[in-house]
CSV table of C-alpha atoms in Angstrom, one decimal:
chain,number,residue,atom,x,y,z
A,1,UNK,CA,0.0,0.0,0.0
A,2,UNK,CA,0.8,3.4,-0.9
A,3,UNK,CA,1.0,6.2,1.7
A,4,UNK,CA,1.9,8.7,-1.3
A,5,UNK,CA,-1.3,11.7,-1.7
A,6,UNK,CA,-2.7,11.9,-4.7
A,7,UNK,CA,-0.9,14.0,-7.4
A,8,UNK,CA,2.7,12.8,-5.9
A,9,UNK,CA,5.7,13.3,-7.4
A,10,UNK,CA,8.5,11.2,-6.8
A,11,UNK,CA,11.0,12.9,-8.7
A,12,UNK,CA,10.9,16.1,-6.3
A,13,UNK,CA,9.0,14.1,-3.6
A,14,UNK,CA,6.1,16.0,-2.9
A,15,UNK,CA,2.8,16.7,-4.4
A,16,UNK,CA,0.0,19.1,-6.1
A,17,UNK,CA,-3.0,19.5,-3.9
A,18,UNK,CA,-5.5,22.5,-4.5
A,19,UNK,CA,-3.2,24.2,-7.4
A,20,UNK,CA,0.0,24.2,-4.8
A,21,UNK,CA,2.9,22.1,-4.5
A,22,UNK,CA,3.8,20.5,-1.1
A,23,UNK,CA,7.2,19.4,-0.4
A,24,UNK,CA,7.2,16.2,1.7
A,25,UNK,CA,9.9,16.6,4.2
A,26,UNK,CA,9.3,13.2,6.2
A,27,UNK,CA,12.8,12.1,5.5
A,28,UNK,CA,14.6,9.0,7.0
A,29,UNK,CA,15.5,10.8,10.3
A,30,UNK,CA,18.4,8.8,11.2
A,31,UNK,CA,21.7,10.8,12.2
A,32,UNK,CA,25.2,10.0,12.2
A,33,UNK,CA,27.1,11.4,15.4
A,34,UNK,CA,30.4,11.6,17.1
A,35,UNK,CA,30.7,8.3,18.9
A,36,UNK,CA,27.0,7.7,17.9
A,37,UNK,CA,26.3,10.7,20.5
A,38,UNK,CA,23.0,12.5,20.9
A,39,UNK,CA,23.0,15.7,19.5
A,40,UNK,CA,22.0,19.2,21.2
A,41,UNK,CA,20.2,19.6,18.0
A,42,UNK,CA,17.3,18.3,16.0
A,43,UNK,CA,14.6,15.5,17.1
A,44,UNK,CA,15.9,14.0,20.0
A,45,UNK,CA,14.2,10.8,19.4
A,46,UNK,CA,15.7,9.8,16.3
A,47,UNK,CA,18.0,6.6,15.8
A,48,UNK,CA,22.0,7.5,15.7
A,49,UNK,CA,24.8,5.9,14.4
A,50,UNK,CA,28.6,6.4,14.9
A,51,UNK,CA,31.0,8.1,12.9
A,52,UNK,CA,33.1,5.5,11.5
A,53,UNK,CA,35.9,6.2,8.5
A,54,UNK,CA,34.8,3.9,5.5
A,55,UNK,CA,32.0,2.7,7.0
A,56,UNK,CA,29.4,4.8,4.7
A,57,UNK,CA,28.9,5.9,1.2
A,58,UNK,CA,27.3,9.1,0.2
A,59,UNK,CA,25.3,8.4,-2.9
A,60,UNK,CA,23.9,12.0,-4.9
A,61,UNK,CA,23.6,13.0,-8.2
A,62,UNK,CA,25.2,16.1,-10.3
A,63,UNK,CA,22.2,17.2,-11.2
A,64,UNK,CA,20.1,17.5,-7.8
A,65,UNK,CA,20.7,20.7,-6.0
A,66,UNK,CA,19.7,19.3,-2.5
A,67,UNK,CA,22.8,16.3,-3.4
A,68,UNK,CA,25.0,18.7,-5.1
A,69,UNK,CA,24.9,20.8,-1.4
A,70,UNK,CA,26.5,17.3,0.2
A,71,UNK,CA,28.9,16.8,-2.4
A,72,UNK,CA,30.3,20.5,-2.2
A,73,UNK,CA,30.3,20.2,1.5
A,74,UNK,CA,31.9,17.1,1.6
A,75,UNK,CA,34.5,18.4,-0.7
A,76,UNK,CA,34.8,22.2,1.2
A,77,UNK,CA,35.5,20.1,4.3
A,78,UNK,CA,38.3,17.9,2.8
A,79,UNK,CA,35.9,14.7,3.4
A,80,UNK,CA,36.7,12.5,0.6
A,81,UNK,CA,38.4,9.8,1.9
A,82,UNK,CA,36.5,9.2,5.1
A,83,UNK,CA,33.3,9.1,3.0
A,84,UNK,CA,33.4,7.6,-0.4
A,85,UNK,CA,30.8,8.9,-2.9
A,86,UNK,CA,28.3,7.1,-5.8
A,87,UNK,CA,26.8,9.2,-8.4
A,88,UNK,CA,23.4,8.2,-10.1
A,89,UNK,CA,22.6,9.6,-13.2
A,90,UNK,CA,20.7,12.5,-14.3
A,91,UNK,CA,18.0,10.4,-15.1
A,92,UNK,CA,15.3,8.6,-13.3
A,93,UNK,CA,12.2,6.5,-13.9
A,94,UNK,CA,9.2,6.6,-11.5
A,95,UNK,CA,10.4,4.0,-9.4
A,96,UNK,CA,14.1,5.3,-8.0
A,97,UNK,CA,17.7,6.6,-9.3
A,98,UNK,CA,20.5,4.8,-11.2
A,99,UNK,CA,23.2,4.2,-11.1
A,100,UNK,CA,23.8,5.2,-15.1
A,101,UNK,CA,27.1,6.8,-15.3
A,102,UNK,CA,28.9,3.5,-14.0
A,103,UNK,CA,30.0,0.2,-16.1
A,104,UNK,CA,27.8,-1.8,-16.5
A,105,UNK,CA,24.9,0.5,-14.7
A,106,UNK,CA,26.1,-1.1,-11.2
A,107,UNK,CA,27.6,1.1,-8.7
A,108,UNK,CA,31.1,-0.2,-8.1
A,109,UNK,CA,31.0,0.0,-4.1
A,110,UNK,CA,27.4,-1.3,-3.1
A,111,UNK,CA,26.8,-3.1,-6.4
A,112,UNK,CA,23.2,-2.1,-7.0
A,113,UNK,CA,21.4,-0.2,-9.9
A,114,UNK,CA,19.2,1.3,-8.5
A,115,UNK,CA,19.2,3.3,-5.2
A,116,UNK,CA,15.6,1.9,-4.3
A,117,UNK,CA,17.4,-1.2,-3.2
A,118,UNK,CA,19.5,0.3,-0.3
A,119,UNK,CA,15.8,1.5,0.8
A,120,UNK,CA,14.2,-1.5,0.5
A,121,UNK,CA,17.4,-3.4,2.3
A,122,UNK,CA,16.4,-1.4,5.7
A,123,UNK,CA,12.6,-0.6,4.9
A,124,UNK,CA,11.0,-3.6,2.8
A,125,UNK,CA,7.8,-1.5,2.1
A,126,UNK,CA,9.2,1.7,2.0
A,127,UNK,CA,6.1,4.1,0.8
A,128,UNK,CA,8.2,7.4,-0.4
A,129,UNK,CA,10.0,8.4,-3.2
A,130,UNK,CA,13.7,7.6,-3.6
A,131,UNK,CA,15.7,10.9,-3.0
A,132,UNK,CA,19.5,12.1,-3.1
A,133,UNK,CA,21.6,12.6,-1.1
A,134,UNK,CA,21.7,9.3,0.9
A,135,UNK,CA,24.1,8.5,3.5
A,136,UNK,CA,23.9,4.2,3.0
A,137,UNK,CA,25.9,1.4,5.3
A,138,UNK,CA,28.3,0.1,2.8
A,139,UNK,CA,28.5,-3.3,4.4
A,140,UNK,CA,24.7,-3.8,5.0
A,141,UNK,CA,23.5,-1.8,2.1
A,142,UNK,CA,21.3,-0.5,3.6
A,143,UNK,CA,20.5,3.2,3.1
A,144,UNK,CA,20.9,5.1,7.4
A,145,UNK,CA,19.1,8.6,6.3
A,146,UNK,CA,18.2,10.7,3.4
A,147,UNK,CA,17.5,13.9,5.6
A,148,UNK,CA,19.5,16.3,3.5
A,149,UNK,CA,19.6,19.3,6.0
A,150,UNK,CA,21.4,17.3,8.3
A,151,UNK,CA,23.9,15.3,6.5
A,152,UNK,CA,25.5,18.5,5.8
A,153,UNK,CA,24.9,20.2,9.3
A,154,UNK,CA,26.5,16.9,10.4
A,155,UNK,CA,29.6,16.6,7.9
A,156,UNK,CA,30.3,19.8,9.7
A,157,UNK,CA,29.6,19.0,13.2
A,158,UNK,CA,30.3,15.7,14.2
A,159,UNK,CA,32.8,14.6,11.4
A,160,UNK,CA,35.5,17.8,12.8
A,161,UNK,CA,37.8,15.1,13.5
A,162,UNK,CA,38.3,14.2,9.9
A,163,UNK,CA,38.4,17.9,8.5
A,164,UNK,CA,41.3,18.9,6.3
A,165,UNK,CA,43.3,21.6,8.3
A,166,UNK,CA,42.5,24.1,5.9
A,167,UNK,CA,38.3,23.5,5.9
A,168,UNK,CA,36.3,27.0,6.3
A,169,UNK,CA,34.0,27.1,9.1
A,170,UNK,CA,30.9,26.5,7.7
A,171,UNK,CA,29.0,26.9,10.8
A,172,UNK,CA,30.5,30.3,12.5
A,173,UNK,CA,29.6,30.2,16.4
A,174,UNK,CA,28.5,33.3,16.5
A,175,UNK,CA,26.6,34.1,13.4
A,176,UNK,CA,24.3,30.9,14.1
A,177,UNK,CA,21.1,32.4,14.9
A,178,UNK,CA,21.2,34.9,12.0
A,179,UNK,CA,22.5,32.4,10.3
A,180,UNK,CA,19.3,29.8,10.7
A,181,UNK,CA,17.1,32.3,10.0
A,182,UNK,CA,18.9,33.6,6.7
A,183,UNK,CA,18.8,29.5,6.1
A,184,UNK,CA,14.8,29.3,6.5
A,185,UNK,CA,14.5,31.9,4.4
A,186,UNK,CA,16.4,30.5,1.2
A,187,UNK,CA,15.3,27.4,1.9
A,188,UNK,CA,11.3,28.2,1.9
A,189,UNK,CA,11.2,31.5,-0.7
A,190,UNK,CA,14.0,30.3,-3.0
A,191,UNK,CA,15.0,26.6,-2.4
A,192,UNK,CA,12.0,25.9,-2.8
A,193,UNK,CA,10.2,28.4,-4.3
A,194,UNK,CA,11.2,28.1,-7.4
A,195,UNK,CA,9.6,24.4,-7.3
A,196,UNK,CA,6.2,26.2,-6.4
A,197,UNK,CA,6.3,28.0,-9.5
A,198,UNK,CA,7.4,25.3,-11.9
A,199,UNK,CA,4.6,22.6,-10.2
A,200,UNK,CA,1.8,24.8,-9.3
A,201,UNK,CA,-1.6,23.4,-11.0
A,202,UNK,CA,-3.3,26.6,-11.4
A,203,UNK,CA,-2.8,30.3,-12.2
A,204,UNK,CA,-3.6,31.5,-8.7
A,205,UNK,CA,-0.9,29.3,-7.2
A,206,UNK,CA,1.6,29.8,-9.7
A,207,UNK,CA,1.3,33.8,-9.3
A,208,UNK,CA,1.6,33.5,-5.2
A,209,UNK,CA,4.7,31.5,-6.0
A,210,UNK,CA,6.3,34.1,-8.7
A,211,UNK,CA,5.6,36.8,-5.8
A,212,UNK,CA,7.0,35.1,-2.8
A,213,UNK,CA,10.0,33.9,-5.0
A,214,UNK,CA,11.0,37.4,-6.1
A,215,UNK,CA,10.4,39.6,-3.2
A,216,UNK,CA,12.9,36.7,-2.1
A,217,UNK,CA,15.4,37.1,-4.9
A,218,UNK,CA,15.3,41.2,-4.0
A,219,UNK,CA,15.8,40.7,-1.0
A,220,UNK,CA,18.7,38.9,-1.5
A,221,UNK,CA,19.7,41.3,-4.2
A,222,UNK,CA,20.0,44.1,-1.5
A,223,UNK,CA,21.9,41.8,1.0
A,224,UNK,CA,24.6,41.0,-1.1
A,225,UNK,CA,25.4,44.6,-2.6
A,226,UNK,CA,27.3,45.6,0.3
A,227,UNK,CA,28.4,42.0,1.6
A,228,UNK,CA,30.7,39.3,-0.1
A,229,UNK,CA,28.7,36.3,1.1
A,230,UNK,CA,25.7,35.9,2.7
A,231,UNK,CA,26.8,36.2,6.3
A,232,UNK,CA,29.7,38.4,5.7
A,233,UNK,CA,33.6,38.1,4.5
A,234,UNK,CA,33.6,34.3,4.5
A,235,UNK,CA,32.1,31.5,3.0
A,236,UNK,CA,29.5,29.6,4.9
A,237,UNK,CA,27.2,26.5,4.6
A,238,UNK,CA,24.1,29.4,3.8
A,239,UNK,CA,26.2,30.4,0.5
A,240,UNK,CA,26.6,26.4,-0.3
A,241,UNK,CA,22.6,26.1,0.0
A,242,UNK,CA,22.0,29.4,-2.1
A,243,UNK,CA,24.4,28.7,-4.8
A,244,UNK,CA,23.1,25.1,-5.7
A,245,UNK,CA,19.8,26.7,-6.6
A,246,UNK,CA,21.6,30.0,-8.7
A,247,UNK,CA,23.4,27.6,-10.8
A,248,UNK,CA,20.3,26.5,-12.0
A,249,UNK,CA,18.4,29.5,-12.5
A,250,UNK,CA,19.3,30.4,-16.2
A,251,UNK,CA,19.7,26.8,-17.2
A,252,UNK,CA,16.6,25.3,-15.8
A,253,UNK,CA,14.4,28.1,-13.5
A,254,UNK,CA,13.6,30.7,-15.6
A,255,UNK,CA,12.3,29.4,-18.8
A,256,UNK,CA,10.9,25.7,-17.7
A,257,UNK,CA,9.9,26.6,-14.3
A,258,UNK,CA,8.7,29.9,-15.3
A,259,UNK,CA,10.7,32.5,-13.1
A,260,UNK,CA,11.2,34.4,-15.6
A,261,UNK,CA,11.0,38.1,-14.3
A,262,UNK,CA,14.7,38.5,-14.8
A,263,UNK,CA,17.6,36.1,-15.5
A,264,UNK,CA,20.1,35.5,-13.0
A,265,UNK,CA,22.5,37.4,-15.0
A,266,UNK,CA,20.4,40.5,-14.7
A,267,UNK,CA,20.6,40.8,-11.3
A,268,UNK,CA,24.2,42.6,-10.6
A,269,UNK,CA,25.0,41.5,-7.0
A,270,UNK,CA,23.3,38.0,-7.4
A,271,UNK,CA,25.1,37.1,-10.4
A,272,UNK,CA,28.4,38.0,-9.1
A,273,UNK,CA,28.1,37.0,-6.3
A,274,UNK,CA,27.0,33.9,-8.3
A,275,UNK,CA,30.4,33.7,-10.1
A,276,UNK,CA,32.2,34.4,-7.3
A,277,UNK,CA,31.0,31.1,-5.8
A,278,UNK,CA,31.5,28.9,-8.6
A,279,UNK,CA,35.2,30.4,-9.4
A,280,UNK,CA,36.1,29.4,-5.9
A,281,UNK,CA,37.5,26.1,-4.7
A,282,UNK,CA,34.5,23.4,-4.3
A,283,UNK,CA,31.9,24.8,-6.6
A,284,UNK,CA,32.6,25.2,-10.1
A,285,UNK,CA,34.6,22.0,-10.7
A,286,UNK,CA,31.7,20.0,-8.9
A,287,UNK,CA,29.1,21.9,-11.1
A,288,UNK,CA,27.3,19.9,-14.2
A,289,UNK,CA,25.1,21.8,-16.2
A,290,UNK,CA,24.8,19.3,-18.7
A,291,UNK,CA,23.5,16.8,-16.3
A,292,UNK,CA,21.3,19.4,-14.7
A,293,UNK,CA,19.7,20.5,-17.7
A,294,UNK,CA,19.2,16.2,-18.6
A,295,UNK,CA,17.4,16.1,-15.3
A,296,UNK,CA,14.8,18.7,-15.2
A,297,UNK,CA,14.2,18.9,-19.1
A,298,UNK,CA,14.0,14.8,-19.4
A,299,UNK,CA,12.4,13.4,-16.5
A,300,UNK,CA,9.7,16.5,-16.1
A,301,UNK,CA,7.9,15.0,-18.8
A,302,UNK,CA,4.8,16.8,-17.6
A,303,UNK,CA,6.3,20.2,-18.0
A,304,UNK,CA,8.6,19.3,-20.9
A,305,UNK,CA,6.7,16.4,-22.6
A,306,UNK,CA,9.0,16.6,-25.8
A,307,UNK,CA,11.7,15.5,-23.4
A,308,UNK,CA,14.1,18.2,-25.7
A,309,UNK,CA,17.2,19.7,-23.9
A,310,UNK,CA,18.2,23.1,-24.4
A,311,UNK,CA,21.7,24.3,-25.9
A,312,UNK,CA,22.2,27.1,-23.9
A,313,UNK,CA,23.1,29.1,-21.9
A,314,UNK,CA,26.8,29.6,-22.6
A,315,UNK,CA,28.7,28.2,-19.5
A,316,UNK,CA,31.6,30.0,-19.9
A,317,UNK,CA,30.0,32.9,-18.9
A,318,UNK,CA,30.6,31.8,-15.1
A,319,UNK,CA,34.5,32.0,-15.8
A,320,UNK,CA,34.1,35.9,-16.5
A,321,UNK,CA,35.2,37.8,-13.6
A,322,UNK,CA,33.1,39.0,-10.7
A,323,UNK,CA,34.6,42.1,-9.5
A,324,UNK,CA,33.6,41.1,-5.9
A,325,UNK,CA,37.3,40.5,-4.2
């Protein structure tokens, strides 16, 4: 049995109901700790397991924005080979990710094609869509959480002993409240606000969406015309959440998910604040627009039914300089 509502979509896990689309956030809420310890923050009820070197695999996608975040963080914090990494491909069918991009369609570590099966190791009946990131047990196969807020928040937190000495501090003690609330606000007007406008079922909710999204995007227009990054001088775990959705603006965004009152490169401080992101160590290099663009324009068969893949825009345009040193 199915506990998925009616109009669900697994492909962005959530769903259309009365014009608007509803993220489902019920993720597997299973964290990964120092020692298996119980953090000071989130649910306190949820199930933990240690940190362990080599014990787990993160598996994402180039062309997901919530599994690009992990992969950039995991790279920003020098995490590579503590937690080894699987890539699906930019496309999916209704039933889960794949493993595409590897010979013979397998990934090389857990040996599966399709990411559904380290779900279905631990939960047999699991009702939800398949999402990236996933943290999975690489000797079980069996997937621990898919709670993408928090693998990140806890890459940074309770992995510290594995940090390369040079990692930025994603997490600054003393900008955290400002900083959560600078976090809700991406996440909820721009994260995923953009998704709002792209799914919404009827006029009405598409035009709530454009509005919320763009008093959003102006807001963050003003913030960073006098600032270099979100919070300040230094990059931060906000810029990482920001960025992944920027990066898809012109490409995807604005023309198939309709927020189209301005590019991204019409917006002066966004878009080089943009560049500034992606020409620094982490971003750019971990950055796939070709398998971003194969995601949205291919699998959203509903918005896109032709399944065609634009040309454009010109990538290169990232590499021109930003001005904001």
């Amino acid at each position: 049995m199915s506990l998925q509502p009616s109009g669900y979509r697994p492909s962005v896990t959530g769903y259309v109901e009365k014009g608007g689309f509803n993220r489902d956030t019920a993720y597997i809420p299973d964290r990964i700790t120092e020692d298996g310890r119980r953090p000071e923050h989130g649910n306190a009820d949820v199930p933990l397991w240690p940190v362990e070197p080599g014990r787990y695999r993160l598996v994402a996608s180039w062309a997901c924005p919530w599994a690009n975040r992990a992969i950039i963080v995991r790279s920003l914090l020098g995490l590579e080979d503590v937690i080894s990494m699987g890539v699906c491909g930019p496309t999916h069918d209704m039933r889960s990710w794949t493993f595409d991009l590897d010979e013979g369609g397998k990934d090389p570590v857990l040996g599966i094609e399709r990411l559904q099966q380290a779900y279905f190791a631990r939960f047999p009946a699991y009702p939800k869509g398949i999402t990236v990131p996933a943290m999975v047990e690489i000797s079980t196969g069996e997937v621990v959480t898919n709670d993408f807020p928090w693998i990140t928040h806890d890459f940074f937190h309770e992995w510290r002993e594995f940090h390369s000495d040079d990692a930025p501090d994603l997490w600054p003690a003393h900008l955290r409240e400002e900083m959560d609330e600078v976090n809700k606000r991406v996440y909820t007007e721009v994260n995923n606000g953009v998704y709002r406008c792209g799914f919404a079922g009827d006029q009405e909710s598409y035009d709530a969406a454009y509005d919320r999204l763009w008093t959003a995007m102006d807001w963050l227009e003003e913030r960073l015309t006098d600032r270099r990054y979100l919070m300040g001088d230094a990059i931060t775990e906000a810029d990482v959440r920001l960025y992944t959705t920027l990066a898809r603006f012109d490409a995807v965004y604005h023309g198939h998910f309709k927020c189209n009152r301005q590019k991204l490169t019409e917006m002066p401080a966004l878009w080089g604040y943009a560049r500034d992101l992606y020409q620094s160590p982490g971003f750019g290099e971990l950055t796939r627009f070709d398998q971003i663009k194969a995601h949205y324009y291919r699998v959203h068969t509903d918005i896109n039914p032709t399944g065609v893949v634009p040309k454009g825009p010109d990538p290169d345009v990232w590499l021109e300089p930003h001005g904001r040193g």
